[in-house]
């Protein structure tokens, strides 16, 4: 982690917040499937009665309990939930990939500047191994370490969230 520039470490916290938000949306989308299973198993009327008898029934508008439109409204809300989750996951993945690519470019630039400023060894170079280091070694670092770091943070946040929800 010491190799990552400071401004990219700050953005790593933002990526962690994105991962936590993705987890919350994932819980919402999975949780929205449970009422569908309940409706299929026990029927729409029984589900409407359960909702009307709940403590939060005063927050739900009365027209939703109309049996003609209930399934349509309910399925529309579930589709909307999955669509919002899809858009957020797509945008957050784009942000994560940009972070990794910008990190790759920044680290390559820093290494190139280090090689150019290393005057003591500048005239003794006979090979192009340093140029290979700039391109391939930084790519390997970003591909295997930076992506793994982002994915590891994501999975740890998901695990913590699941443990919190279960207990």
GROMACS .gro file of C-alpha atoms in nm:
model
  167
    1UNK     CA    1   0.000   0.000   0.000
    2UNK     CA    2   0.300   0.228   0.050
    3UNK     CA    3   0.360   0.228  -0.325
    4UNK     CA    4   0.020   0.385  -0.395
    5UNK     CA    5   0.033   0.769  -0.412
    6UNK     CA    6  -0.144   0.954  -0.129
    7UNK     CA    7  -0.417   1.106  -0.343
    8UNK     CA    8  -0.510   0.757  -0.466
    9UNK     CA    9  -0.526   0.627  -0.109
   10UNK     CA   10  -0.787   0.894  -0.037
   11UNK     CA   11  -0.988   0.779  -0.338
   12UNK     CA   12  -0.966   0.425  -0.206
   13UNK     CA   13  -1.189   0.533   0.084
   14UNK     CA   14  -1.442   0.664  -0.167
   15UNK     CA   15  -1.431   0.327  -0.343
   16UNK     CA   16  -1.503   0.162  -0.006
   17UNK     CA   17  -1.812   0.379   0.035
   18UNK     CA   18  -1.921   0.277  -0.316
   19UNK     CA   19  -1.875  -0.088  -0.219
   20UNK     CA   20  -2.084  -0.041   0.095
   21UNK     CA   21  -2.360   0.126  -0.108
   22UNK     CA   22  -2.350  -0.160  -0.359
   23UNK     CA   23  -2.393  -0.401  -0.070
   24UNK     CA   24  -2.697  -0.213   0.063
   25UNK     CA   25  -2.855  -0.215  -0.285
   26UNK     CA   26  -2.778  -0.586  -0.310
   27UNK     CA   27  -2.960  -0.649   0.018
   28UNK     CA   28  -3.260  -0.447  -0.106
   29UNK     CA   29  -3.276  -0.637  -0.434
   30UNK     CA   30  -3.247  -0.978  -0.267
   31UNK     CA   31  -3.495  -0.873   0.001
   32UNK     CA   32  -3.747  -0.769  -0.263
   33UNK     CA   33  -3.765  -1.126  -0.394
   34UNK     CA   34  -3.889  -1.263  -0.059
   35UNK     CA   35  -4.235  -1.100  -0.088
   36UNK     CA   36  -4.275  -1.249  -0.437
   37UNK     CA   37  -4.211  -1.595  -0.296
   38UNK     CA   38  -4.463  -1.523  -0.019
   39UNK     CA   39  -4.725  -1.411  -0.272
   40UNK     CA   40  -4.669  -1.721  -0.484
   41UNK     CA   41  -4.691  -1.949  -0.180
   42UNK     CA   42  -4.984  -1.798   0.013
   43UNK     CA   43  -5.161  -1.569  -0.230
   44UNK     CA   44  -5.199  -1.198  -0.287
   45UNK     CA   45  -5.487  -1.146  -0.045
   46UNK     CA   46  -5.295  -1.295   0.246
   47UNK     CA   47  -4.993  -1.073   0.166
   48UNK     CA   48  -5.212  -0.760   0.153
   49UNK     CA   49  -5.356  -0.848   0.494
   50UNK     CA   50  -5.009  -0.893   0.640
   51UNK     CA   51  -4.902  -0.551   0.507
   52UNK     CA   52  -5.220  -0.380   0.631
   53UNK     CA   53  -5.174  -0.530   0.979
   54UNK     CA   54  -4.807  -0.429   1.003
   55UNK     CA   55  -4.680  -0.136   1.208
   56UNK     CA   56  -4.572   0.056   0.898
   57UNK     CA   57  -4.902   0.029   0.712
   58UNK     CA   58  -4.982   0.397   0.776
   59UNK     CA   59  -4.681   0.489   0.555
   60UNK     CA   60  -4.820   0.305   0.252
   61UNK     CA   61  -5.079   0.485   0.037
   62UNK     CA   62  -5.425   0.324   0.035
   63UNK     CA   63  -5.449   0.282  -0.345
   64UNK     CA   64  -5.164   0.029  -0.335
   65UNK     CA   65  -5.388  -0.215  -0.148
   66UNK     CA   66  -5.627  -0.229  -0.443
   67UNK     CA   67  -5.603  -0.590  -0.561
   68UNK     CA   68  -5.630  -0.495  -0.928
   69UNK     CA   69  -5.313  -0.285  -0.925
   70UNK     CA   70  -5.122  -0.445  -0.638
   71UNK     CA   71  -4.923  -0.696  -0.841
   72UNK     CA   72  -4.849  -0.440  -1.113
   73UNK     CA   73  -4.723  -0.182  -0.861
   74UNK     CA   74  -4.529  -0.443  -0.667
   75UNK     CA   75  -4.356  -0.589  -0.974
   76UNK     CA   76  -4.283  -0.235  -1.100
   77UNK     CA   77  -4.113  -0.149  -0.770
   78UNK     CA   78  -3.903  -0.464  -0.785
   79UNK     CA   79  -3.799  -0.397  -1.145
   80UNK     CA   80  -3.715  -0.038  -1.049
   81UNK     CA   81  -3.505  -0.163  -0.757
   82UNK     CA   82  -3.308  -0.400  -0.979
   83UNK     CA   83  -3.267  -0.132  -1.247
   84UNK     CA   84  -3.131   0.122  -0.996
   85UNK     CA   85  -2.895  -0.144  -0.861
   86UNK     CA   86  -2.780  -0.228  -1.214
   87UNK     CA   87  -2.707   0.138  -1.294
   88UNK     CA   88  -2.524   0.195  -0.967
   89UNK     CA   89  -2.313  -0.120  -1.007
   90UNK     CA   90  -2.229  -0.024  -1.364
   91UNK     CA   91  -2.126   0.331  -1.267
   92UNK     CA   92  -1.929   0.218  -0.961
   93UNK     CA   93  -1.745  -0.045  -1.168
   94UNK     CA   94  -1.657   0.227  -1.418
   95UNK     CA   95  -1.524   0.445  -1.133
   96UNK     CA   96  -1.321   0.154  -0.994
   97UNK     CA   97  -1.168   0.078  -1.335
   98UNK     CA   98  -1.083   0.445  -1.390
   99UNK     CA   99  -0.915   0.453  -1.050
  100UNK     CA  100  -0.702   0.151  -1.140
  101UNK     CA  101  -0.612   0.289  -1.484
  102UNK     CA  102  -0.526   0.633  -1.343
  103UNK     CA  103  -0.318   0.466  -1.072
  104UNK     CA  104  -0.136   0.273  -1.345
  105UNK     CA  105  -0.067   0.592  -1.540
  106UNK     CA  106   0.046   0.786  -1.231
  107UNK     CA  107   0.279   0.514  -1.110
  108UNK     CA  108   0.428   0.472  -1.460
  109UNK     CA  109   0.489   0.845  -1.479
  110UNK     CA  110   0.650   0.849  -1.134
  111UNK     CA  111   0.879   0.559  -1.223
  112UNK     CA  112   0.972   0.720  -1.556
  113UNK     CA  113   1.058   1.047  -1.381
  114UNK     CA  114   1.267   0.854  -1.129
  115UNK     CA  115   1.465   0.691  -1.410
  116UNK     CA  116   1.516   1.024  -1.586
  117UNK     CA  117   1.631   1.194  -1.267
  118UNK     CA  118   1.874   0.915  -1.183
  119UNK     CA  119   2.173   1.088  -1.345
  120UNK     CA  120   2.436   0.866  -1.187
  121UNK     CA  121   2.310   0.565  -1.380
  122UNK     CA  122   2.182   0.751  -1.687
  123UNK     CA  123   2.490   0.713  -1.907
  124UNK     CA  124   2.569   0.358  -1.800
  125UNK     CA  125   2.245   0.209  -1.929
  126UNK     CA  126   2.295  -0.028  -2.217
  127UNK     CA  127   1.954  -0.201  -2.225
  128UNK     CA  128   1.595  -0.098  -2.227
  129UNK     CA  129   1.506  -0.295  -1.915
  130UNK     CA  130   1.399   0.023  -1.738
  131UNK     CA  131   1.143   0.098  -2.010
  132UNK     CA  132   1.011  -0.256  -1.974
  133UNK     CA  133   0.982  -0.194  -1.599
  134UNK     CA  134   0.778   0.120  -1.661
  135UNK     CA  135   0.522  -0.060  -1.874
  136UNK     CA  136   0.506  -0.423  -1.767
  137UNK     CA  137   0.590  -0.415  -1.397
  138UNK     CA  138   0.347  -0.134  -1.320
  139UNK     CA  139   0.077  -0.312  -1.523
  140UNK     CA  140   0.136  -0.629  -1.324
  141UNK     CA  141   0.121  -0.435  -0.997
  142UNK     CA  142  -0.206  -0.266  -1.090
  143UNK     CA  143  -0.357  -0.580  -1.236
  144UNK     CA  144  -0.281  -0.810  -0.945
  145UNK     CA  145  -0.245  -0.584  -0.642
  146UNK     CA  146  -0.469  -0.281  -0.700
  147UNK     CA  147  -0.761  -0.480  -0.842
  148UNK     CA  148  -0.720  -0.738  -0.566
  149UNK     CA  149  -0.716  -0.458  -0.309
  150UNK     CA  150  -1.043  -0.313  -0.440
  151UNK     CA  151  -1.203  -0.656  -0.466
  152UNK     CA  152  -1.076  -0.754  -0.120
  153UNK     CA  153  -1.223  -0.438   0.035
  154UNK     CA  154  -1.551  -0.513  -0.140
  155UNK     CA  155  -1.568  -0.868  -0.013
  156UNK     CA  156  -1.472  -0.770   0.342
  157UNK     CA  157  -1.747  -0.507   0.347
  158UNK     CA  158  -1.998  -0.760   0.218
  159UNK     CA  159  -1.893  -1.010   0.484
  160UNK     CA  160  -1.922  -0.750   0.760
  161UNK     CA  161  -2.264  -0.647   0.628
  162UNK     CA  162  -2.390  -1.005   0.616
  163UNK     CA  163  -2.268  -1.068   0.971
  164UNK     CA  164  -2.439  -0.750   1.091
  165UNK     CA  165  -2.766  -0.844   0.922
  166UNK     CA  166  -2.760  -1.201   1.054
  167UNK     CA  167  -2.680  -1.102   1.412
   0.00000   0.00000   0.00000
